[in-house]
PDB file of C-alpha atoms in Angstrom:
ATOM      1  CA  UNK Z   1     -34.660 -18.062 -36.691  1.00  0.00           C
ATOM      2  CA  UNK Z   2     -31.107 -19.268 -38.151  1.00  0.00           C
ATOM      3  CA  UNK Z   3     -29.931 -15.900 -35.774  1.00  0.00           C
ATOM      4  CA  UNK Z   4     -31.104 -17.850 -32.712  1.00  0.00           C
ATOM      5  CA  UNK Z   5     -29.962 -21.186 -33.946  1.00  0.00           C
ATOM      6  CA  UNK Z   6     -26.240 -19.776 -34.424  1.00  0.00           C
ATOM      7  CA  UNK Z   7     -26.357 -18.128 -31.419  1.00  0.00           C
ATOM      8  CA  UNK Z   8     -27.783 -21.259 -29.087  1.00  0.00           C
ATOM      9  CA  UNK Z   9     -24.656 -23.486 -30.862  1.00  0.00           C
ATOM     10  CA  UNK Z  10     -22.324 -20.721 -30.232  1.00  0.00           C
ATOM     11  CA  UNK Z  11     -23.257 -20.894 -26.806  1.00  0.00           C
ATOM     12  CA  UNK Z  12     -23.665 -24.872 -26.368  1.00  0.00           C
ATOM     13  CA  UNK Z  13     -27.485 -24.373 -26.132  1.00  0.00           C
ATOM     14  CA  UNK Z  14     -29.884 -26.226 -27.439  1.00  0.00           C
ATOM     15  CA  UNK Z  15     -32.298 -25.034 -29.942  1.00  0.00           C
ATOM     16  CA  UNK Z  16     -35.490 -26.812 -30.232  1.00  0.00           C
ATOM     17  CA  UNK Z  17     -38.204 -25.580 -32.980  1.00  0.00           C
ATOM     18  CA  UNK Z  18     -41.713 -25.885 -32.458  1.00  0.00           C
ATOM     19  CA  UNK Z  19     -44.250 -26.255 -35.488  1.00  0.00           C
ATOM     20  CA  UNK Z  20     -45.581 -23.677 -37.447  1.00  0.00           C
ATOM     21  CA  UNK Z  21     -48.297 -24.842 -36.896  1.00  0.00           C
ATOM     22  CA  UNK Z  22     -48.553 -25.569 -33.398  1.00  0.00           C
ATOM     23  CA  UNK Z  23     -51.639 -23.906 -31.797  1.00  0.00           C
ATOM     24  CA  UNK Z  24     -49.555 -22.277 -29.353  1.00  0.00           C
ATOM     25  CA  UNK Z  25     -52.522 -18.891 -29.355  1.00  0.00           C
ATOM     26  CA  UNK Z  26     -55.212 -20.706 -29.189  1.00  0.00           C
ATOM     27  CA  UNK Z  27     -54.541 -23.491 -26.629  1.00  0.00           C
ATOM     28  CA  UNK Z  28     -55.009 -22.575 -23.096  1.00  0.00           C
ATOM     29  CA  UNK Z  29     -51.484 -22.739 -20.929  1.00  0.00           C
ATOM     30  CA  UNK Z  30     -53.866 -23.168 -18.239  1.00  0.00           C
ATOM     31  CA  UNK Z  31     -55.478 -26.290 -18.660  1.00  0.00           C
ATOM     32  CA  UNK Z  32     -55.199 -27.587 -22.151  1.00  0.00           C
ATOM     33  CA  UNK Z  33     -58.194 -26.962 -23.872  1.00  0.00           C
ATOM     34  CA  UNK Z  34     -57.908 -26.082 -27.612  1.00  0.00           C
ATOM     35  CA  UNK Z  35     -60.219 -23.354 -28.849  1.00  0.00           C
ATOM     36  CA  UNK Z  36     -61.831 -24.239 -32.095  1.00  0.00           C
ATOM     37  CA  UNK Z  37     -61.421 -20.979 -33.351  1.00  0.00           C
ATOM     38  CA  UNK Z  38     -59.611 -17.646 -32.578  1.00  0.00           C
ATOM     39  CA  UNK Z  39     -59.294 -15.302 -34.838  1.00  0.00           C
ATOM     40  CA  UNK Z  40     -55.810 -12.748 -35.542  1.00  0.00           C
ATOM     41  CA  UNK Z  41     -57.795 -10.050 -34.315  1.00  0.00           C
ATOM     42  CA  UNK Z  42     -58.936 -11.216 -30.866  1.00  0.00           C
ATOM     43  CA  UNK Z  43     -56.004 -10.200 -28.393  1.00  0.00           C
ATOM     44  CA  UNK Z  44     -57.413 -11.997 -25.252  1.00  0.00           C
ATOM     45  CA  UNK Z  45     -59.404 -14.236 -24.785  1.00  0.00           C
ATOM     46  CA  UNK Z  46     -60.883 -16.452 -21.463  1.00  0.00           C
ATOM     47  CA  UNK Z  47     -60.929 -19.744 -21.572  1.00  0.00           C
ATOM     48  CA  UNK Z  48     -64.622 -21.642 -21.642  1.00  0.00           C
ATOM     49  CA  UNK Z  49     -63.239 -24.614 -19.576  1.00  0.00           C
ATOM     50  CA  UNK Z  50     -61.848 -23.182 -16.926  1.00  0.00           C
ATOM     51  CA  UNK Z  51     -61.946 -19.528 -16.628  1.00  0.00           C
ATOM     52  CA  UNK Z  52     -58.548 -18.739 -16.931  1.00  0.00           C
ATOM     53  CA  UNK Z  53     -58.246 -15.253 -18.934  1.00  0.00           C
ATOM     54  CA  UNK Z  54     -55.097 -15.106 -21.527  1.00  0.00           C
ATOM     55  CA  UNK Z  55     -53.517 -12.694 -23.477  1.00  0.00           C
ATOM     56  CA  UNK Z  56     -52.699 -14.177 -26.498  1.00  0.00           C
ATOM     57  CA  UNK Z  57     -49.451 -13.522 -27.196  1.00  0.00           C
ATOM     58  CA  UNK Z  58     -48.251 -14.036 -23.478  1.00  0.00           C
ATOM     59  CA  UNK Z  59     -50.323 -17.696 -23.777  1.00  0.00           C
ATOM     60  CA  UNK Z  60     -48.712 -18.784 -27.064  1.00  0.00           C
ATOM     61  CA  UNK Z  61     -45.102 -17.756 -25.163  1.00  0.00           C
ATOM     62  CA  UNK Z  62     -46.021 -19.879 -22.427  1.00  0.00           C
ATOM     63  CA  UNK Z  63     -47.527 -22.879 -24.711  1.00  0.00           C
ATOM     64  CA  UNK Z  64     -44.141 -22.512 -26.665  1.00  0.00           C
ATOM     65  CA  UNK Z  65     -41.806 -22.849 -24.047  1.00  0.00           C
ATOM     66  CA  UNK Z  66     -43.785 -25.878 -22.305  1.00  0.00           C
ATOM     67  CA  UNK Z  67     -44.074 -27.213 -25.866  1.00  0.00           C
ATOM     68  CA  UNK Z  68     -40.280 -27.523 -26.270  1.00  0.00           C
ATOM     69  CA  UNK Z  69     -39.449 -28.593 -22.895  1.00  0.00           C
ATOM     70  CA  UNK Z  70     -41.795 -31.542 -23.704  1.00  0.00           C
ATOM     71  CA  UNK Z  71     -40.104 -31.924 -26.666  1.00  0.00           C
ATOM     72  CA  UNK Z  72     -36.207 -32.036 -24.997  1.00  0.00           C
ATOM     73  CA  UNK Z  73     -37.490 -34.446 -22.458  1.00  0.00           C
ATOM     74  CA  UNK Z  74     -39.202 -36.581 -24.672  1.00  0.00           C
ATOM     75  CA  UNK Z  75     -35.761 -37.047 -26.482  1.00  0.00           C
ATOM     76  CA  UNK Z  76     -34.341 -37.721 -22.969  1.00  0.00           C
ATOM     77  CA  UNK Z  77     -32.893 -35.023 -22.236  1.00  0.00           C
ATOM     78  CA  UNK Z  78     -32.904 -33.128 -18.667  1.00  0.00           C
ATOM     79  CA  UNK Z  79     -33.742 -29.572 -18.415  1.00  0.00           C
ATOM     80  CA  UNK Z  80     -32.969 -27.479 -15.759  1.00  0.00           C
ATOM     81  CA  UNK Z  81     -34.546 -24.035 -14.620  1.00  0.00           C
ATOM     82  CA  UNK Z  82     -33.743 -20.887 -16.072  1.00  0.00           C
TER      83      UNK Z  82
END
């Protein structure tokens, strides 16, 4: 983590950390809805709200990254594309 934090302020990024423990796995990217439970072993999993099938590390990538641009744009910030 510091690796990716030097590198973001050697580069004028900015580096925004999410909670460890965010549900990032277990909440679908789709829609929202927060599975009670998911175990480490389960890989994928489809969601019982609306259908949408995950893979659970692709999901928690995509939770992440919406979870942080919520986060830079609740501080005001702008973000742009990439």
């Amino acid at each position: 983590m510091r690796q990716c934090e030097y590198k973001a302020k050697h580069e004028g990024r900015i580096f925004a950390k999410i909670g460890t423990f965010y549900p990032s796995s277990k909440t679908c990217s789709a829609c929202g809805h927060k599975l009670k439970d998911l175990s480490l072993a389960t890989r994928s999993w489809t969601c019982p709200y609306c259908g949408a099938h995950h893979d659970r590390d692709l999901n928690a990538s995509l939770n992440i990254k919406q979870e942080g641009i919520r986060m830079l744009k609740a501080a005001g910030m702008t973000v742009l594309r990439s």
